[in-house]
Structures are given as structure tokens and as C-alpha cells.
Amino acid sequence: MGKWTRTRRTLLAFGLAVAVLLGGCMSSNKNAGDSGSGGNGGDGGSSGQPVVRKEGFPIVDTPITLTVMSQDVGMADWKDMPTLQEMEKLTNIKLKYELVPMDSFATKKNLVFAGGDLPDFLYAADLTPAEQVTYGSQGALIPLEPYIDGGYAPNLKKILDEHPDIRRNITTPDGHIYALPFIDKGAVWYRGPMWYNGDFLKALGVTELPKTTEELYRYLKRVKEEDPNGNGLPDEIPLSSVKLNDLRMFFLGFWGVNGERIYVDPEGKVHYSPQEEGFRGYLTFLNRLWNEELLDHETFSQTEEQKKAKGKNNQLALFSDFHPYFTLGGEPGTDDPLMLPVASEIEGTPVYGKHPGMSANGTFAITKANPSPEATMRWVDYLYSYEGATLFNQGPEGILWKYKDKENRIKEWLPVPGGIDREEYRGTITPNFGILTPGINDPEVVKGLRSEFDDWIEKETNEKLVPFARVPFPNVYLSDEEQKEASTLLSDLNTYVEQMEAKFVTGQEPLSNWDGYVAQLKKMGSDRIVELYQAAYDRWAANQ
């Protein structure tokens, strides 16, 4: 699982998020090396454009301003964050922020690309492979490899040279890199896993966690009937979710399905999971829980905050989150165990979708509107270094942490003002909170900052998830024509699957209509999706 710290955990779970990048100045968009020569190996100067240094700081001699579009988790105003203030001093690059709430970012992103009023770059961009191919081929996103290989990203280039598989996995079929990933080769969690409320386990005398779906059902039934929170009220909620998005991948693995939509089996065969028997087993189980009120009947209407409120009110028995105390409240502890994936009647279960070691969706991209892509690439490249990862993950020294032994990079935590939660306080210091951003997980960054809770998380993960873990699907790209066809098909398929999933689970649509549902999927092109992704996977596998 790698080195786990609270910083890294946020990195994976919400993905450590959102920084902001560079500002706009006066040059026109150009390829690396097109501008005139400047001091210290930089570009610009004689043409009236800013000097961009290929090494050292500041990045530019003359201050510039760039606009960045990113997701906002609402912890603090970015212009007041010490991390971004420090970065501006270091680089001479001022940022103008175009921030969008997380839950509406995808919609806003699509509108921006459709309208053409582009920011200079996107941070915590969540650009899918399809979007990278589409917007790259249209020219809205510029190729990044000229700047990576042209000396403006020495940290990232070193990583790509040492791990050529990463370069292959971020290169689209036209040979270009349009977006950058978050890299963590030791990651296991694909997203926040499931957790048991430890107090409920103790109240019910449970000393061994369920190992099968039937044992899980019986446990949830006991929660409903035996008042484990001890308040004399039938207010316990055995299993809660937000539109099934937080538990879908984990639960599908109980029926051998290793991906929410598309996955590849160990023999290299691509599957579209919503039309497979394992998906029907998953729906059947959840429908059973729904009918007996073991699955929260507000699952399809509540927000994440509403679900957490139930946890803090000691009503939830089983739930998903990055860490259990995020939902249950209190301090980090070892009393609320990670859920052991359970086996169904299907042979070879359970399976668990393992993190591929890098983000499948692009976290950073430069648009055609950017006046200084060289400076922008230098800026983001800092996040792929030890110093940059430290700054954006933990903030400047002296606020949350200080060096205990700087020569050996050993740090220690400082007291948090007012006794508030350290993670919440960190979210006011750096934008890298709650969203997936460019950069790396470097074990050196967290030396000296690990806690007993970190060690426990690593132990739980290695014992319960690693034995069943398998990467669902590699980061492959379809060709532009393939992508256009797949995007059109998936737009309708995804909508239909989500609607039918809710109907099957709640009983609005009886599971006896499964065959008709599958026939409709095939009519809408589900088999063609398998063909397209099989071809892309085969090309990817041939290049490994």
C-alpha cells in the first residue's frame, strides 16, 4: 500500500487537490523553444516577452498573471492560502482564480470548452481520456510533450524517463500528451473503502467480520432489529449511501465485477459490467436490502453531508468514506474496522478494484489561450518534486509542520491552532484538499509525520484489500474516431444504466425484467463499446 499519512490519504481519497496555476501575460501561444533566448537558459526578453528560466527561481523575471480554472471545496479563499502566496513569491507568477464548486465542475468545464472562453490552464481538471482526445484533437488543449522534453519540466521528465509505462499511459493515439496525472505507484485504494461502526460491532458481540454476502445480510439485519446504539429507538441505518456512487465499485466486487462500467479480466477480455450476471447479483442483493429497510431509503436523494450527519448521530453501521472518523466524527482511531470484501455464490469472489498507480483522468492541462505555456509548465513541474509536493501537500514550514532533521528530510507536526482537526485546517492552507491534483506521492514528504493511525490503515489495507486487488482497466486511449463513437454511445448508455440501477434497487422495475434491460443495452450499443475498448486494450497491451 505504500507510505500512508494523513496527507497521502487525502491525496488518494479525495485525491489531494486543487492548486492553482499561472497567470497571463503578453505573448502569443507558441511551442517550446519558439521564443527568443533569455538569461539562465530561459526564453523571451528580446521580443518583449518575459524571460522564462528553465531552472531556478523565479520562473519569470517580470511578474505575469495567468488564469486557472479549478474545483473549489470551499475551505478558504485561495488568494489567502499561505501555500499559494508562497508559490507566487517563489515563481513571480500571480494567479487569477476561476473556481467552481465541486458538484458543478463537470458541467461548467463542458460549457467552457463549448463556449471557447478558455482559462489559461486547468488544475484538478478531472479530464477524462475521452475529453483529452476530443479537446486535444480540436486544438483547445495544447500538446505538453514539447515543454516536457524541451527542458521546462525536469522533475516530470525524470519520472517519465524512469517509468516509460507512465509516459505511454498518458500519451493519446495521435502521439501527444494533453494532460498530466497524479502519480502514486504504491497506491491501493481506488476510492474511499467501506467501514464498520466499531461501537455497533461491540454492542452486538461481533468478533469476526462477515465473509460472505449472506453473513453480511444477517449482520445488517441484526443492526436493524437489536438497537446497537442503545437509545431505545429504531433509528439505526444498517447501510447508507449517496446514489450508490460511494459503494458501487466495492460491492460489485462481491459478485466478481472488477469495474463500475468497463473492466478487463486476467485473460485480457474486456467486459461491460452493467450487462453481466455479476451486475444482476449486485442489484438483487441491494434490492433485498432495500425491501427490508437495511439500505437507507434516502440513498438516492441525500447529500454526502446529510449522510455524514447520520454518522455523527451514531446511526450508521456500514458506510463509505476516506476514513471512518470523517463520517462518525471524533479523532482518528482503530476501533472502526475496514470492511473485508465478502464472497458471493459466484466462484472467484470477491475482487477489489485496485488503484492503477496514477490517475486515469488528467489533473492538469494547458489551453490554447495560454500566453506563456513554458512558464506554466515550469510552475506545475515543481509539484513533481520533493519540495513542491511538500509545499502543496503540507503547506509552508512553520504552520502545520517543521523540520526535525532537515538534512534527512524528517519533519514533525506542530500544534493546530484552536485544537481543530488538522486535515480541516490544512484545507485552509493549501488548495490540495479534497480533489485530485497533479503531482506525486513521495514517501520522503511524510518522513516523521506518520501516526499509529497511519500504520493501522496500512495494516488493514494490506490484510483485507491487497489479497483481492486487481487494476480494473489500464489508462488506454481510443482514437479520435473511436472516441467520438464511444462518447456518443456511452452518453445514452450511462444515463440509462443509472436510471435502471435505481429502479431495480428500489423495486420500481422488477428484476424479472432483466433480460429486457440487457436487450435494450445491446440495442443501444453496449456490445460495440466492448469492441471499441477491446481494440484499444489490445493496442495498449501490444506496446507494453
PDB file of N, CA and C in Angstrom, residues 430-507:
ATOM      1  N   THR A 430      -3.711  25.081   1.990  1.00  0.00           N
ATOM      2  CA  THR A 430      -3.343  24.671   0.641  1.00  0.00           C
ATOM      3  C   THR A 430      -4.582  24.253  -0.136  1.00  0.00           C
ATOM      4  N   PRO A 431      -4.589  24.483  -1.451  1.00  0.00           N
ATOM      5  CA  PRO A 431      -5.728  24.025  -2.258  1.00  0.00           C
ATOM      6  C   PRO A 431      -5.733  22.512  -2.444  1.00  0.00           C
ATOM      7  N   ASN A 432      -4.647  21.840  -2.103  1.00  0.00           N
ATOM      8  CA  ASN A 432      -4.558  20.388  -2.266  1.00  0.00           C
ATOM      9  C   ASN A 432      -5.347  19.690  -1.170  1.00  0.00           C
ATOM     10  N   PHE A 433      -6.652  19.813  -1.260  1.00  0.00           N
ATOM     11  CA  PHE A 433      -7.522  19.222  -0.246  1.00  0.00           C
ATOM     12  C   PHE A 433      -8.837  18.848  -0.907  1.00  0.00           C
ATOM     13  N   GLY A 434      -9.175  17.559  -0.858  1.00  0.00           N
ATOM     14  CA  GLY A 434     -10.493  17.128  -1.306  1.00  0.00           C
ATOM     15  C   GLY A 434     -10.639  16.892  -2.783  1.00  0.00           C
ATOM     16  N   ILE A 435      -9.590  17.114  -3.572  1.00  0.00           N
ATOM     17  CA  ILE A 435      -9.666  16.880  -5.007  1.00  0.00           C
ATOM     18  C   ILE A 435      -8.318  16.369  -5.502  1.00  0.00           C
ATOM     19  N   LEU A 436      -8.349  15.756  -6.663  1.00  0.00           N
ATOM     20  CA  LEU A 436      -7.143  15.141  -7.210  1.00  0.00           C
ATOM     21  C   LEU A 436      -6.393  16.140  -8.073  1.00  0.00           C
ATOM     22  N   THR A 437      -5.139  16.379  -7.722  1.00  0.00           N
ATOM     23  CA  THR A 437      -4.334  17.397  -8.389  1.00  0.00           C
ATOM     24  C   THR A 437      -3.079  16.784  -8.985  1.00  0.00           C
ATOM     25  N   PRO A 438      -2.371  17.510  -9.830  1.00  0.00           N
ATOM     26  CA  PRO A 438      -1.114  16.990 -10.356  1.00  0.00           C
ATOM     27  C   PRO A 438      -0.060  16.892  -9.261  1.00  0.00           C
ATOM     28  N   GLY A 439       0.918  16.015  -9.463  1.00  0.00           N
ATOM     29  CA  GLY A 439       1.989  15.848  -8.502  1.00  0.00           C
ATOM     30  C   GLY A 439       2.278  14.382  -8.245  1.00  0.00           C
ATOM     31  N   ILE A 440       2.994  14.127  -7.163  1.00  0.00           N
ATOM     32  CA  ILE A 440       3.420  12.774  -6.838  1.00  0.00           C
ATOM     33  C   ILE A 440       3.178  12.487  -5.368  1.00  0.00           C
ATOM     34  N   ASN A 441       3.080  11.218  -5.064  1.00  0.00           N
ATOM     35  CA  ASN A 441       3.221  10.790  -3.686  1.00  0.00           C
ATOM     36  C   ASN A 441       4.678  10.382  -3.501  1.00  0.00           C
ATOM     37  N   ASP A 442       5.398  11.146  -2.728  1.00  0.00           N
ATOM     38  CA  ASP A 442       6.802  10.878  -2.445  1.00  0.00           C
ATOM     39  C   ASP A 442       6.922  10.475  -0.978  1.00  0.00           C
ATOM     40  N   PRO A 443       7.340   9.238  -0.686  1.00  0.00           N
ATOM     41  CA  PRO A 443       7.467   8.816   0.713  1.00  0.00           C
ATOM     42  C   PRO A 443       8.329   9.742   1.551  1.00  0.00           C
ATOM     43  N   GLU A 444       9.275  10.426   0.911  1.00  0.00           N
ATOM     44  CA  GLU A 444      10.143  11.335   1.643  1.00  0.00           C
ATOM     45  C   GLU A 444       9.354  12.492   2.262  1.00  0.00           C
ATOM     46  N   VAL A 445       8.241  12.862   1.602  1.00  0.00           N
ATOM     47  CA  VAL A 445       7.463  14.009   2.061  1.00  0.00           C
ATOM     48  C   VAL A 445       6.886  13.780   3.451  1.00  0.00           C
ATOM     49  N   VAL A 446       6.627  12.544   3.812  1.00  0.00           N
ATOM     50  CA  VAL A 446       5.907  12.267   5.054  1.00  0.00           C
ATOM     51  C   VAL A 446       6.798  11.671   6.144  1.00  0.00           C
ATOM     52  N   LYS A 447       8.101  11.689   5.938  1.00  0.00           N
ATOM     53  CA  LYS A 447       9.001  11.138   6.955  1.00  0.00           C
ATOM     54  C   LYS A 447       8.838  11.874   8.279  1.00  0.00           C
ATOM     55  N   GLY A 448       8.572  11.099   9.334  1.00  0.00           N
ATOM     56  CA  GLY A 448       8.408  11.666  10.658  1.00  0.00           C
ATOM     57  C   GLY A 448       6.990  12.080  10.985  1.00  0.00           C
ATOM     58  N   LEU A 449       6.097  12.064   9.996  1.00  0.00           N
ATOM     59  CA  LEU A 449       4.731  12.535  10.211  1.00  0.00           C
ATOM     60  C   LEU A 449       3.724  11.402  10.331  1.00  0.00           C
ATOM     61  N   ARG A 450       4.175  10.170  10.213  1.00  0.00           N
ATOM     62  CA  ARG A 450       3.253   9.041  10.325  1.00  0.00           C
ATOM     63  C   ARG A 450       2.799   8.869  11.772  1.00  0.00           C
ATOM     64  N   SER A 451       1.566   8.429  11.920  1.00  0.00           N
ATOM     65  CA  SER A 451       0.997   8.197  13.244  1.00  0.00           C
ATOM     66  C   SER A 451       0.658   6.717  13.400  1.00  0.00           C
ATOM     67  N   GLU A 452       0.221   6.341  14.593  1.00  0.00           N
ATOM     68  CA  GLU A 452      -0.251   4.976  14.810  1.00  0.00           C
ATOM     69  C   GLU A 452      -1.455   4.690  13.924  1.00  0.00           C
ATOM     70  N   PHE A 453      -2.274   5.703  13.697  1.00  0.00           N
ATOM     71  CA  PHE A 453      -3.436   5.533  12.828  1.00  0.00           C
ATOM     72  C   PHE A 453      -2.993   5.218  11.404  1.00  0.00           C
ATOM     73  N   ASP A 454      -1.941   5.887  10.926  1.00  0.00           N
ATOM     74  CA  ASP A 454      -1.408   5.604   9.592  1.00  0.00           C
ATOM     75  C   ASP A 454      -0.944   4.151   9.488  1.00  0.00           C
ATOM     76  N   ASP A 455      -0.252   3.705  10.510  1.00  0.00           N
ATOM     77  CA  ASP A 455       0.239   2.320  10.499  1.00  0.00           C
ATOM     78  C   ASP A 455      -0.928   1.330  10.497  1.00  0.00           C
ATOM     79  N   TRP A 456      -1.965   1.666  11.249  1.00  0.00           N
ATOM     80  CA  TRP A 456      -3.138   0.793  11.309  1.00  0.00           C
ATOM     81  C   TRP A 456      -3.855   0.732   9.959  1.00  0.00           C
ATOM     82  N   ILE A 457      -3.998   1.881   9.302  1.00  0.00           N
ATOM     83  CA  ILE A 457      -4.629   1.926   7.981  1.00  0.00           C
ATOM     84  C   ILE A 457      -3.859   1.044   6.996  1.00  0.00           C
ATOM     85  N   GLU A 458      -2.540   1.152   7.035  1.00  0.00           N
ATOM     86  CA  GLU A 458      -1.726   0.351   6.124  1.00  0.00           C
ATOM     87  C   GLU A 458      -1.904  -1.138   6.406  1.00  0.00           C
ATOM     88  N   LYS A 459      -1.934  -1.505   7.680  1.00  0.00           N
ATOM     89  CA  LYS A 459      -2.115  -2.907   8.057  1.00  0.00           C
ATOM     90  C   LYS A 459      -3.484  -3.425   7.600  1.00  0.00           C
ATOM     91  N   GLU A 460      -4.539  -2.656   7.857  1.00  0.00           N
ATOM     92  CA  GLU A 460      -5.885  -3.051   7.435  1.00  0.00           C
ATOM     93  C   GLU A 460      -5.955  -3.254   5.923  1.00  0.00           C
ATOM     94  N   THR A 461      -5.356  -2.322   5.194  1.00  0.00           N
ATOM     95  CA  THR A 461      -5.390  -2.390   3.732  1.00  0.00           C
ATOM     96  C   THR A 461      -4.644  -3.613   3.207  1.00  0.00           C
ATOM     97  N   ASN A 462      -3.447  -3.839   3.751  1.00  0.00           N
ATOM     98  CA  ASN A 462      -2.643  -4.968   3.282  1.00  0.00           C
ATOM     99  C   ASN A 462      -3.299  -6.306   3.586  1.00  0.00           C
ATOM    100  N   GLU A 463      -3.968  -6.390   4.735  1.00  0.00           N
ATOM    101  CA  GLU A 463      -4.579  -7.657   5.116  1.00  0.00           C
ATOM    102  C   GLU A 463      -5.913  -7.904   4.421  1.00  0.00           C
ATOM    103  N   LYS A 464      -6.711  -6.845   4.214  1.00  0.00           N
ATOM    104  CA  LYS A 464      -8.080  -7.040   3.757  1.00  0.00           C
ATOM    105  C   LYS A 464      -8.306  -6.769   2.272  1.00  0.00           C
ATOM    106  N   LEU A 465      -7.559  -5.859   1.677  1.00  0.00           N
ATOM    107  CA  LEU A 465      -7.813  -5.489   0.295  1.00  0.00           C
ATOM    108  C   LEU A 465      -6.778  -6.022  -0.691  1.00  0.00           C
ATOM    109  N   VAL A 466      -5.514  -5.943  -0.311  1.00  0.00           N
ATOM    110  CA  VAL A 466      -4.456  -6.336  -1.240  1.00  0.00           C
ATOM    111  C   VAL A 466      -4.623  -7.765  -1.776  1.00  0.00           C
ATOM    112  N   PRO A 467      -5.041  -8.737  -0.949  1.00  0.00           N
ATOM    113  CA  PRO A 467      -5.181 -10.100  -1.484  1.00  0.00           C
ATOM    114  C   PRO A 467      -6.194 -10.232  -2.618  1.00  0.00           C
ATOM    115  N   PHE A 468      -7.143  -9.292  -2.700  1.00  0.00           N
ATOM    116  CA  PHE A 468      -8.180  -9.375  -3.733  1.00  0.00           C
ATOM    117  C   PHE A 468      -8.018  -8.309  -4.815  1.00  0.00           C
ATOM    118  N   ALA A 469      -6.972  -7.503  -4.712  1.00  0.00           N
ATOM    119  CA  ALA A 469      -6.867  -6.299  -5.540  1.00  0.00           C
ATOM    120  C   ALA A 469      -6.366  -6.582  -6.945  1.00  0.00           C
ATOM    121  N   ARG A 470      -7.037  -5.960  -7.910  1.00  0.00           N
ATOM    122  CA  ARG A 470      -6.632  -6.060  -9.309  1.00  0.00           C
ATOM    123  C   ARG A 470      -7.062  -4.766 -10.011  1.00  0.00           C
ATOM    124  N   VAL A 471      -6.174  -4.188 -10.802  1.00  0.00           N
ATOM    125  CA  VAL A 471      -6.496  -2.956 -11.526  1.00  0.00           C
ATOM    126  C   VAL A 471      -7.610  -3.255 -12.528  1.00  0.00           C
ATOM    127  N   PRO A 472      -8.738  -2.524 -12.477  1.00  0.00           N
ATOM    128  CA  PRO A 472      -9.859  -2.822 -13.376  1.00  0.00           C
ATOM    129  C   PRO A 472      -9.528  -2.658 -14.857  1.00  0.00           C
ATOM    130  N   PHE A 473      -8.873  -1.544 -15.201  1.00  0.00           N
ATOM    131  CA  PHE A 473      -8.608  -1.268 -16.610  1.00  0.00           C
ATOM    132  C   PHE A 473      -7.459  -0.283 -16.693  1.00  0.00           C
ATOM    133  N   PRO A 474      -6.513  -0.508 -17.575  1.00  0.00           N
ATOM    134  CA  PRO A 474      -5.388   0.431 -17.691  1.00  0.00           C
ATOM    135  C   PRO A 474      -5.835   1.743 -18.318  1.00  0.00           C
ATOM    136  N   ASN A 475      -4.978   2.720 -18.262  1.00  0.00           N
ATOM    137  CA  ASN A 475      -5.285   4.032 -18.824  1.00  0.00           C
ATOM    138  C   ASN A 475      -5.023   3.995 -20.328  1.00  0.00           C
ATOM    139  N   VAL A 476      -6.021   3.561 -21.084  1.00  0.00           N
ATOM    140  CA  VAL A 476      -5.872   3.467 -22.531  1.00  0.00           C
ATOM    141  C   VAL A 476      -6.677   4.576 -23.203  1.00  0.00           C
ATOM    142  N   TYR A 477      -6.292   4.881 -24.428  1.00  0.00           N
ATOM    143  CA  TYR A 477      -6.991   5.895 -25.210  1.00  0.00           C
ATOM    144  C   TYR A 477      -7.555   5.272 -26.478  1.00  0.00           C
ATOM    145  N   LEU A 478      -8.733   5.723 -26.838  1.00  0.00           N
ATOM    146  CA  LEU A 478      -9.286   5.376 -28.132  1.00  0.00           C
ATOM    147  C   LEU A 478      -8.810   6.403 -29.159  1.00  0.00           C
ATOM    148  N   SER A 479      -8.823   6.029 -30.422  1.00  0.00           N
ATOM    149  CA  SER A 479      -8.519   7.004 -31.464  1.00  0.00           C
ATOM    150  C   SER A 479      -9.621   8.054 -31.485  1.00  0.00           C
ATOM    151  N   ASP A 480      -9.379   9.136 -32.200  1.00  0.00           N
ATOM    152  CA  ASP A 480     -10.360  10.218 -32.237  1.00  0.00           C
ATOM    153  C   ASP A 480     -11.700   9.720 -32.764  1.00  0.00           C
ATOM    154  N   GLU A 481     -11.680   8.944 -33.840  1.00  0.00           N
ATOM    155  CA  GLU A 481     -12.935   8.433 -34.402  1.00  0.00           C
ATOM    156  C   GLU A 481     -13.595   7.446 -33.444  1.00  0.00           C
ATOM    157  N   GLU A 482     -12.797   6.561 -32.867  1.00  0.00           N
ATOM    158  CA  GLU A 482     -13.341   5.623 -31.884  1.00  0.00           C
ATOM    159  C   GLU A 482     -13.936   6.363 -30.699  1.00  0.00           C
ATOM    160  N   GLN A 483     -13.237   7.415 -30.267  1.00  0.00           N
ATOM    161  CA  GLN A 483     -13.698   8.153 -29.098  1.00  0.00           C
ATOM    162  C   GLN A 483     -15.013   8.862 -29.372  1.00  0.00           C
ATOM    163  N   LYS A 484     -15.161   9.419 -30.553  1.00  0.00           N
ATOM    164  CA  LYS A 484     -16.418  10.082 -30.899  1.00  0.00           C
ATOM    165  C   LYS A 484     -17.567   9.095 -30.854  1.00  0.00           C
ATOM    166  N   GLU A 485     -17.341   7.910 -31.412  1.00  0.00           N
ATOM    167  CA  GLU A 485     -18.388   6.896 -31.407  1.00  0.00           C
ATOM    168  C   GLU A 485     -18.687   6.431 -29.985  1.00  0.00           C
ATOM    169  N   ALA A 486     -17.630   6.159 -29.206  1.00  0.00           N
ATOM    170  CA  ALA A 486     -17.819   5.677 -27.837  1.00  0.00           C
ATOM    171  C   ALA A 486     -18.506   6.729 -26.971  1.00  0.00           C
ATOM    172  N   SER A 487     -18.117   7.985 -27.109  1.00  0.00           N
ATOM    173  CA  SER A 487     -18.712   9.046 -26.303  1.00  0.00           C
ATOM    174  C   SER A 487     -20.203   9.168 -26.581  1.00  0.00           C
ATOM    175  N   THR A 488     -20.576   9.074 -27.849  1.00  0.00           N
ATOM    176  CA  THR A 488     -21.989   9.150 -28.213  1.00  0.00           C
ATOM    177  C   THR A 488     -22.772   7.994 -27.605  1.00  0.00           C
ATOM    178  N   LEU A 489     -22.225   6.792 -27.727  1.00  0.00           N
ATOM    179  CA  LEU A 489     -22.904   5.622 -27.183  1.00  0.00           C
ATOM    180  C   LEU A 489     -22.977   5.666 -25.661  1.00  0.00           C
ATOM    181  N   LEU A 490     -21.872   6.004 -25.020  1.00  0.00           N
ATOM    182  CA  LEU A 490     -21.825   5.978 -23.556  1.00  0.00           C
ATOM    183  C   LEU A 490     -22.690   7.063 -22.928  1.00  0.00           C
ATOM    184  N   SER A 491     -22.865   8.169 -23.615  1.00  0.00           N
ATOM    185  CA  SER A 491     -23.709   9.231 -23.078  1.00  0.00           C
ATOM    186  C   SER A 491     -25.108   8.697 -22.783  1.00  0.00           C
ATOM    187  N   ASP A 492     -25.676   7.978 -23.734  1.00  0.00           N
ATOM    188  CA  ASP A 492     -27.011   7.413 -23.546  1.00  0.00           C
ATOM    189  C   ASP A 492     -26.978   6.183 -22.647  1.00  0.00           C
ATOM    190  N   LEU A 493     -25.963   5.350 -22.821  1.00  0.00           N
ATOM    191  CA  LEU A 493     -25.872   4.136 -22.006  1.00  0.00           C
ATOM    192  C   LEU A 493     -25.738   4.463 -20.525  1.00  0.00           C
ATOM    193  N   ASN A 494     -24.862   5.390 -20.187  1.00  0.00           N
ATOM    194  CA  ASN A 494     -24.643   5.726 -18.778  1.00  0.00           C
ATOM    195  C   ASN A 494     -25.920   6.265 -18.130  1.00  0.00           C
ATOM    196  N   THR A 495     -26.621   7.112 -18.855  1.00  0.00           N
ATOM    197  CA  THR A 495     -27.878   7.652 -18.323  1.00  0.00           C
ATOM    198  C   THR A 495     -28.881   6.532 -18.083  1.00  0.00           C
ATOM    199  N   TYR A 496     -29.013   5.651 -19.047  1.00  0.00           N
ATOM    200  CA  TYR A 496     -29.970   4.548 -18.931  1.00  0.00           C
ATOM    201  C   TYR A 496     -29.587   3.607 -17.788  1.00  0.00           C
ATOM    202  N   VAL A 497     -28.306   3.262 -17.679  1.00  0.00           N
ATOM    203  CA  VAL A 497     -27.853   2.350 -16.622  1.00  0.00           C
ATOM    204  C   VAL A 497     -28.112   2.948 -15.245  1.00  0.00           C
ATOM    205  N   GLU A 498     -27.797   4.235 -15.070  1.00  0.00           N
ATOM    206  CA  GLU A 498     -28.020   4.874 -13.772  1.00  0.00           C
ATOM    207  C   GLU A 498     -29.505   4.892 -13.400  1.00  0.00           C
ATOM    208  N   GLN A 499     -30.345   5.174 -14.380  1.00  0.00           N
ATOM    209  CA  GLN A 499     -31.779   5.188 -14.119  1.00  0.00           C
ATOM    210  C   GLN A 499     -32.283   3.793 -13.751  1.00  0.00           C
ATOM    211  N   MET A 500     -31.850   2.805 -14.504  1.00  0.00           N
ATOM    212  CA  MET A 500     -32.326   1.442 -14.269  1.00  0.00           C
ATOM    213  C   MET A 500     -31.748   0.859 -12.986  1.00  0.00           C
ATOM    214  N   GLU A 501     -30.519   1.218 -12.651  1.00  0.00           N
ATOM    215  CA  GLU A 501     -29.926   0.759 -11.400  1.00  0.00           C
ATOM    216  C   GLU A 501     -30.804   1.192 -10.226  1.00  0.00           C
ATOM    217  N   ALA A 502     -31.198   2.465 -10.201  1.00  0.00           N
ATOM    218  CA  ALA A 502     -32.043   2.964  -9.129  1.00  0.00           C
ATOM    219  C   ALA A 502     -33.407   2.275  -9.130  1.00  0.00           C
ATOM    220  N   LYS A 503     -33.956   2.046 -10.310  1.00  0.00           N
ATOM    221  CA  LYS A 503     -35.268   1.408 -10.393  1.00  0.00           C
ATOM    222  C   LYS A 503     -35.218  -0.042  -9.943  1.00  0.00           C
ATOM    223  N   PHE A 504     -34.179  -0.764 -10.331  1.00  0.00           N
ATOM    224  CA  PHE A 504     -34.043  -2.159  -9.909  1.00  0.00           C
ATOM    225  C   PHE A 504     -33.862  -2.258  -8.397  1.00  0.00           C
ATOM    226  N   VAL A 505     -33.022  -1.393  -7.853  1.00  0.00           N
ATOM    227  CA  VAL A 505     -32.734  -1.454  -6.414  1.00  0.00           C
ATOM    228  C   VAL A 505     -33.975  -1.119  -5.600  1.00  0.00           C
ATOM    229  N   THR A 506     -34.723  -0.109  -6.025  1.00  0.00           N
ATOM    230  CA  THR A 506     -35.893   0.321  -5.257  1.00  0.00           C
ATOM    231  C   THR A 506     -37.152  -0.472  -5.593  1.00  0.00           C
ATOM    232  N   GLY A 507     -37.080  -1.332  -6.595  1.00  0.00           N
ATOM    233  CA  GLY A 507     -38.227  -2.154  -6.948  1.00  0.00           C
ATOM    234  C   GLY A 507     -39.196  -1.502  -7.913  1.00  0.00           C
TER     235      GLY A 507
END
